[in-house]
Amino acid sequence: METEPRIVAFLCNWCSYAGADLAGTSRISYPPNVRPIRVMCSGRVDPAFVLNALEMGADGVLVTGCHPGDCHYVSGNLKAEKRMKSTGELLRRLGLRPERLRLEWVSTSEGARFAQIVTDFTKILGEVEPNPLSAGNNAVAILNAEQTVTEALARTNVRYCLECGKCSGSCPISKVKDSYSPRRIVERFLLGFRDRMLSSPDLWNCLTCLTCTERCPSDVRYPEFVKACRRVASKEQMEELCAHKGVTTALSRILTNPSLKQERMDWLPEGAGTSPKGELLYFVGCLPYFDVIFEDFNLKLLNIARSVVGILNKAGIRPVVLDDERCCGHDLLWTGDVENFERLAKMNVAEIRKAGAKRVVTACPECYRTLKKDYAETVSNLDFEVVHISELLSELIDDGKIEYDIDLQRKVVYQDPCRLGRHMNVYEPPRKVIAEIPGIELVEMGRNRENAVCCGVNAWLSCNKYSKAVQLDRLAEAKATGADLLVTACPKCQIHWKCVMSEKLPVRPEDVTIEMRDLTVLAAEAMHSA
Amino acid sequence: MKTDSSVLVIGGGIAGMQASLDLASRGLKVYLVERSPSIGGRMAQLDKTFPTMDCSICIVAPKMIDCLRHPNISLLTYCEVKAVSRSAADFVVQILRKPRFVNETKCTGCGICAQYCPVEIPNEFDMGLGIRKAVYIPLPQAVPLKYTIDEEHCLKCGLCQRVCGTGAVDLKQEPETVTLNVGAIILATGFELFDVRSISEYGYGRHLNVLISLEFERLLSASGPTGGHLLRLSDGRIPRSVAFIQCVGSRSLKGGVPFCSTACCMYATKEAILIREHEPECEVTIFYNELRVFGKGYQDFVNKAKDHRGVKYVRGLPGEIVEDPGTGDLTLWYEDTTENVTKSTKADIVVLCPALVPRATSKDLSALLGLELDEYGFFKAKDRLFAPVDTNVPGIFACGYCQSPKDIPESVGQASAAASRAAEVIALSADKEVH
Amino acid sequence: MTFEPKIVGFLCNWCSYAGADLAGVSRISYPTSIRIIRLMCSGRVDPVIVLEILASGADGVMVMGCHPGDCHYIEGNLQTERKIKMLKKLIEETGLGPERLRLEWVSASEGGRFADIVKEFTDQIKTLGPSPLSGEKSDPVLLENMQAAKWAAEDFRLRVLVGREKELIDEGNVYGEKTLQEEFDKTMDEAIQAEYTRNRIYLMVKREPQSVKQLAKRLDLDAQKVLRHVVVLRRRGMVTVDRVEETTPIYAALELGK
Amino acid sequence: MRYLLTRRCIRTGQMNQQARRIGVFVCHCGINIGGIVDVPKVVKYALTLPDVVYSEDNLYTCSSEGLNRIKETIRKYDLNRVVVASCTPRTHETLFRATCEEAGLNKYLFEMANIREHCSWAHMDEPDKATEKAKDIVGMTVAKVRLHTPQEEPEIAVVPSTLVIGGGISGMTAALSLAGQGFKVCLVEREPELGGMLRHLHKLYTTMEDASEGLNKIVEAVRQNRDIDIKTSTVVKRVKGFIGNFDVSLQSESGETANLEVGTIIVATGADIFEPAGMYGYGKFENVITQFELEGLLRKGQLEKLGTVVMIQCVGAREEKGRTYCSRICCMTALKNALLVKQMCPEADVYILFRDLQTYGSEYESWHRMAQNEGIKFVKYALEKPPEVVAIRDGKVTLDVYHALLGEQVRIESDLVVLSTPLVQRGDARELSQVLKVPLGPDGFFFEAHVKLRPIDFATDGIYVCGSAHSPKNSAESVSQALGAASRAAIPMAVGRLRTEAITAEVDESLCGGCGTCVKICPYGAIEKDEKGVAKVTAVVCKGCGTCGASCPEKAITMRHFTDEQVMAQAFAAFRRATA
């Protein structure tokens, strides 16, 4: 039978909520399927709220606030307007339909208007198909903590810890949070303080940058250990430390729903050459979504995708680009949600196979690691090769398939993203791609390659004063090289650094602000018609 | 006992010398083979020895000379064992005599040749900190005091030939093979240093002021490149602070060797004390994980360093060393694991104590002699508990570091042990001949 | 020109000499004042030699041995300690001042300590000034006193007492009676006093025959004591009655070494 | 000279009639000396000294080159005294003496002037004064060498047999090796049976074989060996004589004594286990035991199921004062036993409370990892904050330990507390050290001749040490050192004869009053009174310290090579200006 669409409504305390009250006191009736939530201001409504509501199966989300100019908090409602617009766009690209989100202005005196809005909204929602998502949708793991930890202790060599403290001396977080020490966390696990550890925030502070693993004489793979423990660790800690209210992980979870029809291709420029099937597949990653979520940073992240396709076309390659590509699941994996990760993995692998690709190229180090390493572990006999764009490009350069024809007079410093560097040992190809560009002087930071320092945040966890400190330190190091352009091969580095740069800084801005560019974008800049 | 029975000792370090002297002074003939131009080994490179603080060359030089002068010892320096076969109780050994291009009998060691030689190269004996000529003696107290032309760098300009008063230089010298019959063989090939470049976070090879301990030892040595003055290589400044890092490459399951080199904690302590004696103002810190003080008088030695010499011991291995590109000063990031805080400290010089590993040549020798090596590359003992110096091949014995990590006294003791076993074997074969 | 002390140092071969070596090896500098004489053991230092050297004008003498317990010859250094104790008392008697003699323990690893001690002692000597016996003309009285001390140190009695001290205190005498340290020290002091005085008396009468009274006056001792010493000297065949003036015997010295 | 010759000086004053011809060789030692001291000046000065007929400088006098120069010159100028002014005689005297000998000169007519350690190196900033001092030092040496006389080193025969004291693994190994080399051995053990410490141990790391297994093989071999004379329940009562000819009297439990002649002696008396009376409730509670006692329980299989076992390392070792040393073997023993306990009852919770884990060498680290792998828990404690027994209730011991690496207190409820206590010197060691006249070190263990290069010899020739009597060792290390001792002892015996010290005391009978002071003073019992009641020196026992000479009331004793006049001549040369 036809079920009533379920609506979650966020009402601002000063106008809309009162308006709703008035509707009641005036005995104006409206559909009962709305579930009002009072917030002080419509500006309080975060895109994450919207996504979470939908993820839990709401068919529509109604956000109401004061009329422009009436906002009790001056301009909260205008912020809400901007935010809801982009959230709507997010829903569109997700294939969840923008109609499910509605923003309206309702004043104290507009009881009738409120009732009308709810009635209309219900009607509209009745016409679109019901929300494919539902609370039962997400996979939940039932795990034995004891067993998981013990298994992890063995698998990741943690038991061989010699307590030498080299990890703490290497860890970017320990350096700014002197009480944080991987080996001490390990020691506690070894001494059997399991529950205490699983409920402590320490587990979520790890950047999983692998610096400690790189240097640990006892071959203790701490980040792997942390990854395993996060599966059974208390999630409250995680939620507290989660950046952006977890909008991105929500996004990833939503994408595990097979029936979604995404709208993610419209970034492709006119005349860009792609093919539905073929040898080479370009795995775009979350760029279309980040493009929306972080539009304020104005990083134009989709230019990375455009550059990739551009360069490949220039080399005479028409890559496959999947219109139903899903999130690679990296963040879910590293926050302990292995089950939903596996779903994504299977869906992506299936799509890639369908396209008949023998080779998958990614421009994102996280996708790169995840596809190449973690998919291989989840999905048996991965029958395609995964390469990073930098590897492909240096290959094309060697084969003379592409060449730079624009002289860029720039002094460039390169950041090794953790996932590309320490995780996958790709150090030289990106440097080659940069160094080959005419007119470019490539300089190094003191700590480079396996000693490079993380951009400060991973899997959108614990973005706090400590990660900020790490970021500022790294930016200062880059700046100190005298370079005028900081190139990275990871879109997330750019997001995190841009974020810290656009904040109120505890240091002289000129010491830490530097122009950034993605490796591929830089490469494209050096080629006509790419 | 058959006194004409002879023993081959491979390696002219302290262990090899001790074994040779023990055997020779009890009347056996000894052939002491050393691949480098002079005997003396590692001990000759050291400045002092712990815990007595004896000047190392001062106590080892007499032993070197004893070997040279002992009627029962023939020194085969700049030689290598090439082949070994067995005939009855004896070993038939082929020794390759590498061309010195200097006639040993004619050379007086006056050094004129080196004065005129135009080629200058880093001196291995000084760990490359000092320089030598292409015609050289590795160290002033070289035994034998005979010059050697290193073919690799020699320009064949012939200057040395012209200036040599005794016509000892012979650029046409050919390698020759010597064949020996010996009743027993003693291996004492010692150790080499693990290449710490691979532990890139410490920046050895990138940061000028990061040294390895043996380099530092030369830097302290009165006969070293700075004449015993403690100076920083980057700018010749007297350091105000020196930090030692233990276990660089040792006790590692990854990127190193799993075992403990045994001597580092103590020699670092020794070097630390020496610094304080050279430069009382200089702060010295030793970063360690576990203090290995199991030897006789070692704990007291460390206590002395702590309490009377003001050497600072920090339990915790630094994670990385960052160099200030301008000054060359170094910043160490570490966790003081007994205070549980991560912090950084500055140092003018950082000394890495690298793992001491069996020589690469041990492999070749083991192949040559049919010896088993243990999983770490040390010569495997026949019975670790009750026959520690015996190898799997009867008549062949091992002593010193090549058998397992140990310090000087233990090597000396074990050298005597090997001598004892060799003597037994020879006595036995003598008996057999009698009956 | 500034006063550069001349110091003779007796160093035992095993510890102190090695310590001095270490000072050199470690490039620890110290005043050039010291002239080192190597002995196998500090126990070899004969009191007479020390006195001879001081008598002949050394500004100072140092004796260095292994720390108690470290002696290469088990306990030679303890013998040294006793000898030095005795010597200091004797030197005090002569008026030269015991601080020109110094005993120190220096081990093979104490290069720094060796240097410090030499420096310190040199400074001390500098403040004391040149030995009154150094230089060309030196105080004849003091010289004679040194001679007396020398002979006293050469004398059987003091030597045997020093030699037997340990035995008498640790093991006891032939009757198995142990002597208390203070008891022994008392005996020792008296012996030193006596022997020294006797040798002075001998030297005085050697210069010119004189009576007990005269001697007593010169020595500023009461006549009885002097007489007792003279009697002993006669018994030892060192002194004889030269002549008798009225009732007063005038004593003269006999040649020794017969 | 101003001073009066003493009686002795008069007598020996007129010696060395034959004309003296002294050669002085001054070494530059590269720049070590030449860089500071004006060596040519010193050479010139040397030539002004009495009886010096030749002097030259060398770059390295100790080089084969320099040594040849000395030999040539001795012949060319027919020198009968040689002085080398270079470094310290402690390292180079033997070398130069030998060189003189090769040139046919009695080696005691040689003397060294140390102008490096005692001059150039010590006075680098005062080159002029250093040069002056160097001149003095050379002057002093020449003054001494002038009075030198040739000395002979008496040669003695060496009895080809060894006394091995202690029938443990070390003693037996040494005995077997020596017997194998064709020497007779008398093996003395105070216990009724051979075996020593190993008799009480369970399994040996790292082979994990039963201690008894290896031990029995060796005991059997010793018993079978014709050349080894085993004397159990026997102690060494008295040792007289010297290397080559020790005469030893043994006493058995039953009181009868036996005498024997040996050429060499090996001390292999092992060590005792420290009893931690009163520490951590030891002695009060039966579930607080020592690691040694645990060995016993394991050996006898007397351990029933265990819940929690706590092992505490360094109990009574590495202390601030007293037993400051590390006992070397405890960490591995604890690891081994911890693993055995785990094997026995895998569910047991085993803690090792340690300070610094001594898993040195090639394979011990892997044992540490094995233990980690077995889930054995390691807790580091600090000397200042040792573990504390807070309660002992119904068979459970509650321990509080401050985990230095966590910075927090950890509480452990344990069923068994095992204390790893150090090896300590045996109670009867001091007695033995007096019998043998060999020293004990500050840690109470036997003290070798040189820590670095003579780890097995005693300063007293012919006596050697091995095993835990020297310092704590495990069986492998003891065996290795025992073999070493065998080699050292075999050297004089294989050759059969040896030269002894020439620098000895000499009694002038005409002067000796027979007071016996020297007899009492001599630390080596080298002096005895003969039938005439006159002191006699046993030259081969005398080590030449000279204490007797300096103490002889009659000044009847001359110290060869360090005579009064030699020493004094040296002293007076020190102030040529004052006394010239």
PDB file of N, CA and C in Angstrom, chain A residues 186-206:
ATOM      1  N   VAL A 186      50.115   1.009  22.460  1.00  0.00           N
ATOM      2  CA  VAL A 186      50.409  -0.407  22.235  1.00  0.00           C
ATOM      3  C   VAL A 186      50.661  -1.109  23.566  1.00  0.00           C
ATOM      4  N   GLU A 187      51.533  -0.506  24.389  1.00  0.00           N
ATOM      5  CA  GLU A 187      51.883  -1.126  25.666  1.00  0.00           C
ATOM      6  C   GLU A 187      50.617  -1.394  26.480  1.00  0.00           C
ATOM      7  N   ARG A 188      49.686  -0.434  26.471  1.00  0.00           N
ATOM      8  CA  ARG A 188      48.456  -0.619  27.255  1.00  0.00           C
ATOM      9  C   ARG A 188      47.685  -1.821  26.740  1.00  0.00           C
ATOM     10  N   PHE A 189      47.581  -1.927  25.418  1.00  0.00           N
ATOM     11  CA  PHE A 189      46.901  -3.100  24.854  1.00  0.00           C
ATOM     12  C   PHE A 189      47.603  -4.365  25.315  1.00  0.00           C
ATOM     13  N   LEU A 190      48.945  -4.353  25.253  1.00  0.00           N
ATOM     14  CA  LEU A 190      49.706  -5.554  25.595  1.00  0.00           C
ATOM     15  C   LEU A 190      49.485  -5.939  27.050  1.00  0.00           C
ATOM     16  N   LEU A 191      49.340  -4.924  27.911  1.00  0.00           N
ATOM     17  CA  LEU A 191      49.152  -5.219  29.337  1.00  0.00           C
ATOM     18  C   LEU A 191      47.699  -5.572  29.642  1.00  0.00           C
ATOM     19  N   GLY A 192      46.849  -5.537  28.600  1.00  0.00           N
ATOM     20  CA  GLY A 192      45.474  -6.013  28.773  1.00  0.00           C
ATOM     21  C   GLY A 192      44.456  -4.946  29.159  1.00  0.00           C
ATOM     22  N   PHE A 193      44.842  -3.675  29.046  1.00  0.00           N
ATOM     23  CA  PHE A 193      43.851  -2.607  29.325  1.00  0.00           C
ATOM     24  C   PHE A 193      42.999  -2.382  28.080  1.00  0.00           C
ATOM     25  N   ARG A 194      42.313  -3.424  27.583  1.00  0.00           N
ATOM     26  CA  ARG A 194      41.697  -3.344  26.269  1.00  0.00           C
ATOM     27  C   ARG A 194      40.552  -2.335  26.242  1.00  0.00           C
ATOM     28  N   ASP A 195      39.598  -2.535  27.149  1.00  0.00           N
ATOM     29  CA  ASP A 195      38.382  -1.706  27.100  1.00  0.00           C
ATOM     30  C   ASP A 195      38.725  -0.239  27.232  1.00  0.00           C
ATOM     31  N   ARG A 196      39.654   0.034  28.179  1.00  0.00           N
ATOM     32  CA  ARG A 196      40.067   1.417  28.391  1.00  0.00           C
ATOM     33  C   ARG A 196      40.583   2.001  27.076  1.00  0.00           C
ATOM     34  N   MET A 197      41.341   1.209  26.337  1.00  0.00           N
ATOM     35  CA  MET A 197      41.927   1.732  25.108  1.00  0.00           C
ATOM     36  C   MET A 197      40.872   1.924  24.032  1.00  0.00           C
ATOM     37  N   LEU A 198      39.936   0.957  23.937  1.00  0.00           N
ATOM     38  CA  LEU A 198      38.945   1.025  22.859  1.00  0.00           C
ATOM     39  C   LEU A 198      38.017   2.221  23.038  1.00  0.00           C
ATOM     40  N   SER A 199      37.960   2.721  24.271  1.00  0.00           N
ATOM     41  CA  SER A 199      37.038   3.849  24.479  1.00  0.00           C
ATOM     42  C   SER A 199      37.809   5.171  24.551  1.00  0.00           C
ATOM     43  N   SER A 200      39.133   5.104  24.281  1.00  0.00           N
ATOM     44  CA  SER A 200      39.896   6.361  24.400  1.00  0.00           C
ATOM     45  C   SER A 200      40.013   7.038  23.034  1.00  0.00           C
ATOM     46  N   PRO A 201      40.125   8.368  23.038  1.00  0.00           N
ATOM     47  CA  PRO A 201      40.210   9.098  21.770  1.00  0.00           C
ATOM     48  C   PRO A 201      41.506   8.810  21.020  1.00  0.00           C
ATOM     49  N   ASP A 202      42.520   8.287  21.748  1.00  0.00           N
ATOM     50  CA  ASP A 202      43.835   8.092  21.126  1.00  0.00           C
ATOM     51  C   ASP A 202      43.740   7.334  19.812  1.00  0.00           C
ATOM     52  N   LEU A 203      42.857   6.318  19.821  1.00  0.00           N
ATOM     53  CA  LEU A 203      42.744   5.490  18.618  1.00  0.00           C
ATOM     54  C   LEU A 203      42.396   6.324  17.391  1.00  0.00           C
ATOM     55  N   TRP A 204      41.683   7.431  17.626  1.00  0.00           N
ATOM     56  CA  TRP A 204      41.171   8.208  16.487  1.00  0.00           C
ATOM     57  C   TRP A 204      42.100   9.349  16.122  1.00  0.00           C
ATOM     58  N   ASN A 205      43.153   9.556  16.953  1.00  0.00           N
ATOM     59  CA  ASN A 205      44.094  10.649  16.668  1.00  0.00           C
ATOM     60  C   ASN A 205      45.114  10.282  15.600  1.00  0.00           C
ATOM     61  N   CYS A 206      45.277   8.974  15.376  1.00  0.00           N
ATOM     62  CA  CYS A 206      46.313   8.528  14.436  1.00  0.00           C
ATOM     63  C   CYS A 206      45.995   8.993  13.027  1.00  0.00           C
TER      64      CYS A 206
END
